[in-house]
Coordinates of C-alpha atoms in Angstrom, one line a residue:
X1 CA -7.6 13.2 -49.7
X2 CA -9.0 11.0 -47.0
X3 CA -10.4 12.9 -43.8
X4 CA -7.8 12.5 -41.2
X5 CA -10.2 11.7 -38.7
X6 CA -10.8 8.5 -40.4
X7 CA -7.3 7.1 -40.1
X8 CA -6.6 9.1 -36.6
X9 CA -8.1 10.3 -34.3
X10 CA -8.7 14.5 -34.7
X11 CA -7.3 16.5 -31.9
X12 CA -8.9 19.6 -31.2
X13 CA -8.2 22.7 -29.7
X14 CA -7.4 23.0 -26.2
X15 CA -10.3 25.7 -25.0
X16 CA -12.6 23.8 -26.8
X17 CA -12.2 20.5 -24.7
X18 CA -11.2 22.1 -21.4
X19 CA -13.2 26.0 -21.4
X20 CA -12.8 28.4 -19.2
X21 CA -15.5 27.6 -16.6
X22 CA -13.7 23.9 -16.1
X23 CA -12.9 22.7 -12.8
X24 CA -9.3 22.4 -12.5
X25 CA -7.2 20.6 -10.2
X26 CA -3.3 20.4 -10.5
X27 CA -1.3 17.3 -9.9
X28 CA 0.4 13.9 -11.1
X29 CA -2.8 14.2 -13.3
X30 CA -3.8 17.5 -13.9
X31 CA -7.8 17.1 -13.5
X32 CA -10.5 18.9 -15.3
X33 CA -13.9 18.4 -14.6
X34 CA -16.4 19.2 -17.6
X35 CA -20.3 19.0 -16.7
X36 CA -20.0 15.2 -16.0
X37 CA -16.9 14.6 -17.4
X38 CA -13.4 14.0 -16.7
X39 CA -10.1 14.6 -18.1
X40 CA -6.8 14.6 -17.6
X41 CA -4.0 16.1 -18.6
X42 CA -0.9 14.2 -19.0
X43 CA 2.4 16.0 -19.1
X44 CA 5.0 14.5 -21.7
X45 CA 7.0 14.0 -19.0
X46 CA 6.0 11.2 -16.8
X47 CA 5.6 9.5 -20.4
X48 CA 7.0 6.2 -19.9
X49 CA 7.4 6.4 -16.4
X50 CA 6.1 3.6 -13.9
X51 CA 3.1 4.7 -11.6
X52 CA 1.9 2.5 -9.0
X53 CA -2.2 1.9 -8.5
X54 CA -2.8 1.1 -5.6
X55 CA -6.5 0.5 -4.7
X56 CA -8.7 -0.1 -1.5
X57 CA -11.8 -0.6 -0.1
X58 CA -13.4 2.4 1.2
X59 CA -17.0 1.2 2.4
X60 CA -17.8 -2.5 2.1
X61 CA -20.9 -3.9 2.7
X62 CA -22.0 -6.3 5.8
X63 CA -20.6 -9.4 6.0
X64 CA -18.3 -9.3 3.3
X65 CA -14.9 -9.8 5.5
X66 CA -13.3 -6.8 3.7
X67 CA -13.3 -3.6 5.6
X68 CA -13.0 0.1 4.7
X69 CA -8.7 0.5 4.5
X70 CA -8.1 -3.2 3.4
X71 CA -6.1 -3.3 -0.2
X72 CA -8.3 -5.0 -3.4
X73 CA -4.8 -5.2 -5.6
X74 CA -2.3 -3.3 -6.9
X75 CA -0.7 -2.9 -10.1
X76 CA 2.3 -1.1 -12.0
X77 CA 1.9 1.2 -15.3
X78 CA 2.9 3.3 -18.0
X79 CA 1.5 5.9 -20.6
X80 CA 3.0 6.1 -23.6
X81 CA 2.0 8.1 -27.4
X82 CA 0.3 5.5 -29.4
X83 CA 0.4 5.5 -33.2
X84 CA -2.5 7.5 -33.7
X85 CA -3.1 10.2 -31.4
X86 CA -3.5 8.5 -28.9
X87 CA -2.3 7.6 -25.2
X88 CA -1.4 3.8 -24.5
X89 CA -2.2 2.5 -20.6
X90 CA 0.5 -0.5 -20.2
X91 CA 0.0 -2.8 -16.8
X92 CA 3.8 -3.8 -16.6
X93 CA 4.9 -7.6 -15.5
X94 CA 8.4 -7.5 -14.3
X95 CA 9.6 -11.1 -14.4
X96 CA 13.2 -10.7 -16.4
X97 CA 15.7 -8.2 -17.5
X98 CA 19.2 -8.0 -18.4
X99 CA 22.1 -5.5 -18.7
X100 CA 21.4 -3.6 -21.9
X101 CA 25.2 -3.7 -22.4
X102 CA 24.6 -7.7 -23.2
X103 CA 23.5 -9.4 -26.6
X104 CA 21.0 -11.8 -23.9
X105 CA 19.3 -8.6 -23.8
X106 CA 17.8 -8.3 -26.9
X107 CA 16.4 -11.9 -26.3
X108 CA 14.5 -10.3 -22.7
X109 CA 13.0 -7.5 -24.3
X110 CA 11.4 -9.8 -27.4
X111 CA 9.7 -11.7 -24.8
X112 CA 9.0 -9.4 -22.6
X113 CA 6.3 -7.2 -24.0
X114 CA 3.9 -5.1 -21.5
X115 CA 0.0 -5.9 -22.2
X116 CA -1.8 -2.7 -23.3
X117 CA -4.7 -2.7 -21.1
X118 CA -6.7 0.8 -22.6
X119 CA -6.1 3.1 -25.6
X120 CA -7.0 6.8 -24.5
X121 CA -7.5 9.3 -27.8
X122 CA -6.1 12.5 -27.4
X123 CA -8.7 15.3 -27.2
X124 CA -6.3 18.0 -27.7
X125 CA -2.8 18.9 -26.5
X126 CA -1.5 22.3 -24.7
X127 CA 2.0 23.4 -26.1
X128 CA 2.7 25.7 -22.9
X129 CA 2.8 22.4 -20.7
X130 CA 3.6 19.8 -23.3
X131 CA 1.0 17.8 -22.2
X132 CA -1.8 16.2 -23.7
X133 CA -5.9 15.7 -22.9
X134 CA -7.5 12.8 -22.4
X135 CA -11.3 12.2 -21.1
X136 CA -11.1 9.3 -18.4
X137 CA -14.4 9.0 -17.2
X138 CA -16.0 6.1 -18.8
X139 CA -12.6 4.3 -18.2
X140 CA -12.7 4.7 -14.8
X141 CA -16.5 3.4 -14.4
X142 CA -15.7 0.5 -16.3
X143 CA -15.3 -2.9 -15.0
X144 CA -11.7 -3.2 -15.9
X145 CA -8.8 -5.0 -13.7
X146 CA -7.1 -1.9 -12.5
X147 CA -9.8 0.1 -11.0
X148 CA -12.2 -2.4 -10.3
X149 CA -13.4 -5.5 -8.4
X150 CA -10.8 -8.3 -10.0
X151 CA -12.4 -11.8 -11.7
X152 CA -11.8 -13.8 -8.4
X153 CA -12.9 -11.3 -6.4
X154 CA -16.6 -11.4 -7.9
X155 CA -16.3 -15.0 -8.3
X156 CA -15.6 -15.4 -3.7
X157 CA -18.8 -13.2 -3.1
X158 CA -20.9 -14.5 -6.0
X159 CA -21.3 -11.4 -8.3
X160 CA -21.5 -10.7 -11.6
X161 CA -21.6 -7.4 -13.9
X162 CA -21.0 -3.7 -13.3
X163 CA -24.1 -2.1 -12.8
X164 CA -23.9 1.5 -14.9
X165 CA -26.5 3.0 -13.6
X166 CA -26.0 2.6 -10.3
X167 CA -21.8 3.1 -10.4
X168 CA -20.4 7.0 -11.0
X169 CA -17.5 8.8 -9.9
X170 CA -17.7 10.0 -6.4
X171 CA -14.3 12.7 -6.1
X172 CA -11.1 12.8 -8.1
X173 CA -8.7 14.6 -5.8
X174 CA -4.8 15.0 -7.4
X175 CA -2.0 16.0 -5.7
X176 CA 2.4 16.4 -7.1
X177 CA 3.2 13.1 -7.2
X178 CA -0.5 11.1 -6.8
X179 CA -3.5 11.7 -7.9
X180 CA -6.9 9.9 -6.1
X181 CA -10.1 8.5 -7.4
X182 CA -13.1 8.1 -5.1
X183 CA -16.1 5.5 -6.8
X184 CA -19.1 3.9 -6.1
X185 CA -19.4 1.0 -7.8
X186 CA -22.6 -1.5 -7.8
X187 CA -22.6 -5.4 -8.6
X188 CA -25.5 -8.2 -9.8
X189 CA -25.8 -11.0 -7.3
X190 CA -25.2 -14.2 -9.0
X191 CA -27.8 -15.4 -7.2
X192 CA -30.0 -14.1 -4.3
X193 CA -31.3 -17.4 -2.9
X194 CA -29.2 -17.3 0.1
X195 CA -27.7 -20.6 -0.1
X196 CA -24.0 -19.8 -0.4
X197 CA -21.9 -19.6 2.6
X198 CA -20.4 -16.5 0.9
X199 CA -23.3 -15.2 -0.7
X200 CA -23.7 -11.4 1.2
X201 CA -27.1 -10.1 2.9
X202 CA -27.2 -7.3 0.6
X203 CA -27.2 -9.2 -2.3
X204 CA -30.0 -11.8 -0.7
X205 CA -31.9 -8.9 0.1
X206 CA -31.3 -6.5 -2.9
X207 CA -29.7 -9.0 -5.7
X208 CA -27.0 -5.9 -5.6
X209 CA -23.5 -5.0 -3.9
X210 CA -22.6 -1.5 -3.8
X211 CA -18.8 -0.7 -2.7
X212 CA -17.1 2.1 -2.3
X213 CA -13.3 2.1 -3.7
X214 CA -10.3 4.3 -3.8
X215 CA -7.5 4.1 -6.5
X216 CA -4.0 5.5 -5.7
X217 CA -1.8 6.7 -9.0
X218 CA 1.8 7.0 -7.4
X219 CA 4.8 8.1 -9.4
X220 CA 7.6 6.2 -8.5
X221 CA 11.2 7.2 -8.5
X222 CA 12.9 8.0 -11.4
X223 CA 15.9 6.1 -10.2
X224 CA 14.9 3.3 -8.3
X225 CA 16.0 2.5 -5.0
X226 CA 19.5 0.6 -4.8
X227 CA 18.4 -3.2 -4.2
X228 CA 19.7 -4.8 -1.0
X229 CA 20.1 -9.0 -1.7
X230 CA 17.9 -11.1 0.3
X231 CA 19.9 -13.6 2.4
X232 CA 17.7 -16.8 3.9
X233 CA 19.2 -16.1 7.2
X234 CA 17.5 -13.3 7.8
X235 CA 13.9 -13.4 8.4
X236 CA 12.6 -10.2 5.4
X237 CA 10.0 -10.5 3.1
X238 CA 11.7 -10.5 -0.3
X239 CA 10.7 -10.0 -4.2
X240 CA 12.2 -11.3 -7.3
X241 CA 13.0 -11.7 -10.8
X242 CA 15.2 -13.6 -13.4
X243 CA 18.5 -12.3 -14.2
X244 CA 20.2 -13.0 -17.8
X245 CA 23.7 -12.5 -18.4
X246 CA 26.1 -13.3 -21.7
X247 CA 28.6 -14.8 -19.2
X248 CA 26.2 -17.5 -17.0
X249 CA 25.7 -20.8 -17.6
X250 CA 22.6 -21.0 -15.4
X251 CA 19.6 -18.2 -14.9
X252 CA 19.9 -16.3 -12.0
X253 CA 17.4 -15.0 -9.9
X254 CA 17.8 -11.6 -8.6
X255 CA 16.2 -11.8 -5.0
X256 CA 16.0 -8.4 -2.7
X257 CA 14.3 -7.6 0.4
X258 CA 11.7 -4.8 1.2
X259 CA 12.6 -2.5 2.9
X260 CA 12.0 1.2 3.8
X261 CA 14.4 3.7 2.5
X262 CA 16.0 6.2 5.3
X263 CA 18.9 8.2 4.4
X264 CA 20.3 11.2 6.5
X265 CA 19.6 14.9 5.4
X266 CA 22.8 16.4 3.2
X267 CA 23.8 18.3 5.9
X268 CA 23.6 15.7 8.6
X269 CA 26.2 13.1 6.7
X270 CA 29.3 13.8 8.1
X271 CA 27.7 13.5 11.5
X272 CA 25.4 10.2 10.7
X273 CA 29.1 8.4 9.3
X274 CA 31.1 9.6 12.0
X275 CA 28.1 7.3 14.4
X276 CA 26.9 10.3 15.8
X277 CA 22.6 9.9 15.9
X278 CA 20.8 12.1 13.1
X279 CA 16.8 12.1 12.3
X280 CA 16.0 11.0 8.8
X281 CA 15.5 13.1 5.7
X282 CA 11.7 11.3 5.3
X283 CA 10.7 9.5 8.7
X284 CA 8.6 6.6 8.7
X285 CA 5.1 8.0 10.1
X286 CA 2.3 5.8 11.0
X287 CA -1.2 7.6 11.9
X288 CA -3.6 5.9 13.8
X289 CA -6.6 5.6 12.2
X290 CA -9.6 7.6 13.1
X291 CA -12.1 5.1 14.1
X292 CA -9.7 4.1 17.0
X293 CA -10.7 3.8 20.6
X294 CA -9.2 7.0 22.2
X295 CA -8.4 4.4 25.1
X296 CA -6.1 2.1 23.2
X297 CA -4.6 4.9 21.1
X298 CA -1.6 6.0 23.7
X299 CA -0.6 2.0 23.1
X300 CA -0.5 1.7 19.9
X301 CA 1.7 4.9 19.5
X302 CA 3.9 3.2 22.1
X303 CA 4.0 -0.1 20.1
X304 CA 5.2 1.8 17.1
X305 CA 7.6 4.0 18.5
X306 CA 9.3 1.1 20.2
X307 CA 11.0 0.1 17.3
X308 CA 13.0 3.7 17.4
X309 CA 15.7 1.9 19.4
X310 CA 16.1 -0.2 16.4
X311 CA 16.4 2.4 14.0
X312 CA 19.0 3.9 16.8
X313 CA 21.0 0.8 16.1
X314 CA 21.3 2.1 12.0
X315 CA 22.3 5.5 13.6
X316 CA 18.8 7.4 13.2
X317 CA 16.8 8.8 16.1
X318 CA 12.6 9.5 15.7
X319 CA 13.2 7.3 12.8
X320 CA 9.7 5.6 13.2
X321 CA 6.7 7.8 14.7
X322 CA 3.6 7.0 15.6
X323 CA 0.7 10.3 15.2
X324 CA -3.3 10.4 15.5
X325 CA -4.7 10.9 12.4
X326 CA -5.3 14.6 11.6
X327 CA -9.2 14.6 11.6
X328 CA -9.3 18.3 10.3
X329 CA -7.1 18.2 7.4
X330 CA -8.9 17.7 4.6
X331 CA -6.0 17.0 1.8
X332 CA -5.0 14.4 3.5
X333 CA -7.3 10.5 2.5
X334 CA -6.9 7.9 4.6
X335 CA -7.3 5.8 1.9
X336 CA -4.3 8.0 -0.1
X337 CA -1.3 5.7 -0.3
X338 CA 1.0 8.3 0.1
X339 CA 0.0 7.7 3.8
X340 CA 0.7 4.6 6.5
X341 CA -2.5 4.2 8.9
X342 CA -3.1 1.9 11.3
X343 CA -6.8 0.5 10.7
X344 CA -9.1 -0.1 12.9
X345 CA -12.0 -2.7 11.9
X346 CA -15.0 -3.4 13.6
X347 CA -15.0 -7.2 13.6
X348 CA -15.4 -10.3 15.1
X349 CA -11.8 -11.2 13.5
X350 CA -9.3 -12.6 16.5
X351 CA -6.4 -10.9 14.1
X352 CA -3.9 -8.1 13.2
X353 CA -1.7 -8.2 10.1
X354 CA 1.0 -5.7 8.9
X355 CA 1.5 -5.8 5.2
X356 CA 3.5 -2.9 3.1
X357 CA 3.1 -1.4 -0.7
X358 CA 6.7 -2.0 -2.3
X359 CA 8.2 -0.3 -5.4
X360 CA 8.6 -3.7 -7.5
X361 CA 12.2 -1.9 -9.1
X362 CA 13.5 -2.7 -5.8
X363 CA 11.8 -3.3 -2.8
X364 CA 11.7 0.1 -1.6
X365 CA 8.8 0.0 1.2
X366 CA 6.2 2.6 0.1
X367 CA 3.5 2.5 2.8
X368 CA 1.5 0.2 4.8
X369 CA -2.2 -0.1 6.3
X370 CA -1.9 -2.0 9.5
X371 CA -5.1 -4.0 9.9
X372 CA -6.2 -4.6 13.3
X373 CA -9.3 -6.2 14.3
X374 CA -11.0 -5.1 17.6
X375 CA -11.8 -8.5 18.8
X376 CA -8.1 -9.2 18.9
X377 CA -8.3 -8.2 22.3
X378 CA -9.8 -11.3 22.6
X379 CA -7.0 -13.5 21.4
X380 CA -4.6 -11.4 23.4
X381 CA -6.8 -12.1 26.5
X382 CA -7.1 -15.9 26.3
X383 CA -3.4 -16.3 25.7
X384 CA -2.2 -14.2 28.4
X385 CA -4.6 -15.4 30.8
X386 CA -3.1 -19.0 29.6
X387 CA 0.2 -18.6 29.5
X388 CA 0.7 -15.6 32.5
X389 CA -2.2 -17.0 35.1
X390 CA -0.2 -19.1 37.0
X391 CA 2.6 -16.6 38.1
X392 CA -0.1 -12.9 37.5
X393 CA -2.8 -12.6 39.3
X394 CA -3.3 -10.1 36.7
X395 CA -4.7 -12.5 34.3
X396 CA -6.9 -14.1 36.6
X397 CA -9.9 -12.3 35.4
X398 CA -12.3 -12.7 32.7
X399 CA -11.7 -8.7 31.6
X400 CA -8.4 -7.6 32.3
X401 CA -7.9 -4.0 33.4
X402 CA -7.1 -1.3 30.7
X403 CA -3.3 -1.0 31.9
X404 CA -2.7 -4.5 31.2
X405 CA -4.9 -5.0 28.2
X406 CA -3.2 -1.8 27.0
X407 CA 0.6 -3.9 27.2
X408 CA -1.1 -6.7 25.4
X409 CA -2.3 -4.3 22.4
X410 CA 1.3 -2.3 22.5
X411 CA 3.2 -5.9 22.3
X412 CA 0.9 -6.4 19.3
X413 CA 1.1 -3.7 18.0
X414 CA 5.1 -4.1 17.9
X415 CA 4.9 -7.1 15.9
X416 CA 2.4 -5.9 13.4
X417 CA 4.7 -2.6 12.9
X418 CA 8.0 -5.3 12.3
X419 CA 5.6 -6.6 9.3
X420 CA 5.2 -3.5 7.6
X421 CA 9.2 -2.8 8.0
X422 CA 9.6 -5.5 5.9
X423 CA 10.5 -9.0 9.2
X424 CA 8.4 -12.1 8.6
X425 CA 8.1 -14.0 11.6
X426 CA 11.2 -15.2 13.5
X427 CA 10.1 -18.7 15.1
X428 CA 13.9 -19.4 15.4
X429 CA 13.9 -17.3 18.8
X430 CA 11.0 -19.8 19.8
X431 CA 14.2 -22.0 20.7
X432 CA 17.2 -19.5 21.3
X433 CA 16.2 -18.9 25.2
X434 CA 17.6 -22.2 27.2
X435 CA 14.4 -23.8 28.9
X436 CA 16.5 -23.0 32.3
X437 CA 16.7 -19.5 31.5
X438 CA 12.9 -18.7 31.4
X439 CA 12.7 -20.2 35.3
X440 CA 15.1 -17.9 35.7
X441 CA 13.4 -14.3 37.4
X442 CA 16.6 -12.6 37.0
X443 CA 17.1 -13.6 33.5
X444 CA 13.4 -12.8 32.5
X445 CA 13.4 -9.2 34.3
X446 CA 16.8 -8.8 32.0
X447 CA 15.9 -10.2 28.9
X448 CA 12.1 -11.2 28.8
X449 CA 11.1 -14.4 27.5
X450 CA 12.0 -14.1 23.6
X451 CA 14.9 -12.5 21.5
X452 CA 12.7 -11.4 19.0
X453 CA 9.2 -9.7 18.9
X454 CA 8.9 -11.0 15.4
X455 CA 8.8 -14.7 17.2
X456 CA 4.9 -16.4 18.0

């Protein structure tokens, strides 16, 4: 009789792998750290169920354009029992589907299969949890596309291999429906001549990168978000996919917008139907991150919370909050993407932007990291003084006072926050004011000089 380790792999018992003096921490993943290794423990039943990675920078080195905050990628997966005791890591690619209830369907799945990315063995299993052990730690200080640097990525900034030696695990932190992993990772320079434009002083003066990243594992909903249809006139970001029927005779494509998902609390519905205004059962919550000016802090909060009278609009009140980041909490990660933060860079960058982490199922808005730029005060400072001089003496000076620079940041700040809910940029309201109406005082005091604050 052959030894069964030879055509599987052997599990072993469960005290063996994970002993008593193992540092355990319960979560998506339960984590258990052994000397200097890690593994997790994967219940049977989130099995087959998607989990958003998302990762981001944590510390990037100078000159690289990428700041601590900013998003390297993000990816959907599953786990699933392999063949031989072992755990499958699928990265999933949603481009089709079909109702199972049609033949067609059968076509989608044959040419639809997911790309098994990493086969974990299973060191041993516990029957009280129905869950299984796997050891993740030279996975995760690999150079593979989930958790790492990605091909083009390498390729902008001129680098080339992992560097072992000089990458480890830095914290694994997990949590009831995420679980967080902290590296240091270290790249070869291509070349350290200096030469290329994008070629980045630590790699001229060291012939190495080191970066610091953070991956999220999210468990998405069971049930997915009910889709709302995109509709070109109006202005949300959308996703999309092909849709195969028995009955078409041409290939839809499903298109849906993203947006956040607010719903009243169960007791509250009555109320929220009958118009009356009700606060949401999850509020959207942005923190301002803690690098921040405490000067232009009060502005931002106001630039977020504007949008409340929005929300009133849909029959929610405190819908949308703005909050300073909780400096003395430590289960909370700014880089944790259970968490929307404003960013704050130190940068030369004249720019803002507002993106937002989607569940690909359906558009449901996850979180966002605003990205704002401190020399974007700047910008704001050369267009007011442009457009404004001539009728405020207020702009009439080469550093504006902090009340007015303040306005500028919380107008800003507005139209950043109507990103990450999910509005591109409305330059129809460019045109819908009459060119009479903005010499109009009257008008202008009523109305201001634009329908939209999604307009440029």
């Amino acid at each position: 009789k052959a030894d069964e380790s030879t055509s599987a792999n052997k599990i072993e018992s469960y005290d063996k792998i994970i002993p008593k003096d193992a540092i355990t921490i319960r979560g998506l993943f339960t984590v258990h750290k052994v000397g200097d290794k890690y593994f997790f423990e994967v219940a049977d039943s989130i099995l087959n169920r998607e989990i958003l990675v998302v990762s981001r920078f944590i510390k990037t080195p100078s000159g690289a354009g990428n700041y601590g905050g900013e998003e390297i990628g993000e990816k959907t997966i599953t786990l699933e029992k392999g063949p031989a005791n072992n755990i499958f890591l699928r990265v999933s690619t949603l481009v089709s589907e079909a109702d199972e209830s049609d033949a067609i369907s059968k076509s989608v799945n044959n040419s639809n299969i997911t790309p098994i990315l990493q086969a974990f063995d299973i060191k041993a299993s516990n029957g009280k949890h129905h869950s299984s052990i796997i050891e993740v730690t030279d996975f995760i200080n690999s150079e593979n596309p989930l958790l790492a640097l990605s091909d083009t990525q390498k390729s902008t900034y001129q680098l080339s291999g992992l560097e072992k030696d000089k990458s480890y695990i830095e914290e694994i932190k997990s949590f009831p429906i995420n679980t967080e992993i902290r590296t240091v990772k270290t790249y070869r320079s291509k070349s350290a001549s200096g030469s290329s434009p994008n070629e980045l002083p630590a790699a001229v003066l060291a012939g190495m990168v080191t970066v610091e990243i953070n991956n999220s594992f999210i468990l998405l909903p069971k049930t997915p978000m009910e889709k709302r249809y995109f509709d070109p006139r109006v202005g949300y970001f959308a996703s999309s996919y092909f849709k195969y029927g028995d009955d078409q005779q041409q290939v839809d494509r499903n298109v849906f917008i993203h947006r956040w998902k607010l719903e009243p609390k169960p007791e509250d519905v009555e109320k929220w139907e009958r118009g009356e205004l009700v606060e949401p059962k999850k509020p959207i919550v942005f923190y301002i991150g803690p690098g921040t000016p405490n000067k232009w802090r009060p502005y931002l909060i106001q630039g977020i919370e504007d949008w409340q009278k929005a929300f009133e609009q849909a029959g929610f009140k405190n819908a949308i909050v703005g909050k300073e980041w909780p400096v003395d909490n430590d289960s909370m990660s700014l880089e944790d993407a259970r968490f929307s933060v404003l960013r704050y860079f130190a940068s030369p960058t004249k720019n803002a932007y507002g993106p937002n982490i989607i569940d690909p199922r359906s558009g449901e808005i996850l979180e966002s990291h605003i990205g704002w730029y401190h020399n974007l005060m700047n910008l704001l400072h050369n267009w007011y003084m442009t457009q404004a001089g001539a009728v405020d003496p207020r702009a009439r000076k080469v550093e504006f006072d902090s009340d007015l620079m303040g306005e500028l940041i919380r107008y800003a700040c507005a139209h950043e926050v109507g990103h990450s809910l999910g509005l591109r940029h409305n330059m129809g309201a460019s045109f819908s004011t009459p060119v009479e109406k903005l010499r109009d005082k009257a008008w202008l005091d009523k109305y201001g000089i634009s329908s939209s604050i999604m307009d440029y």
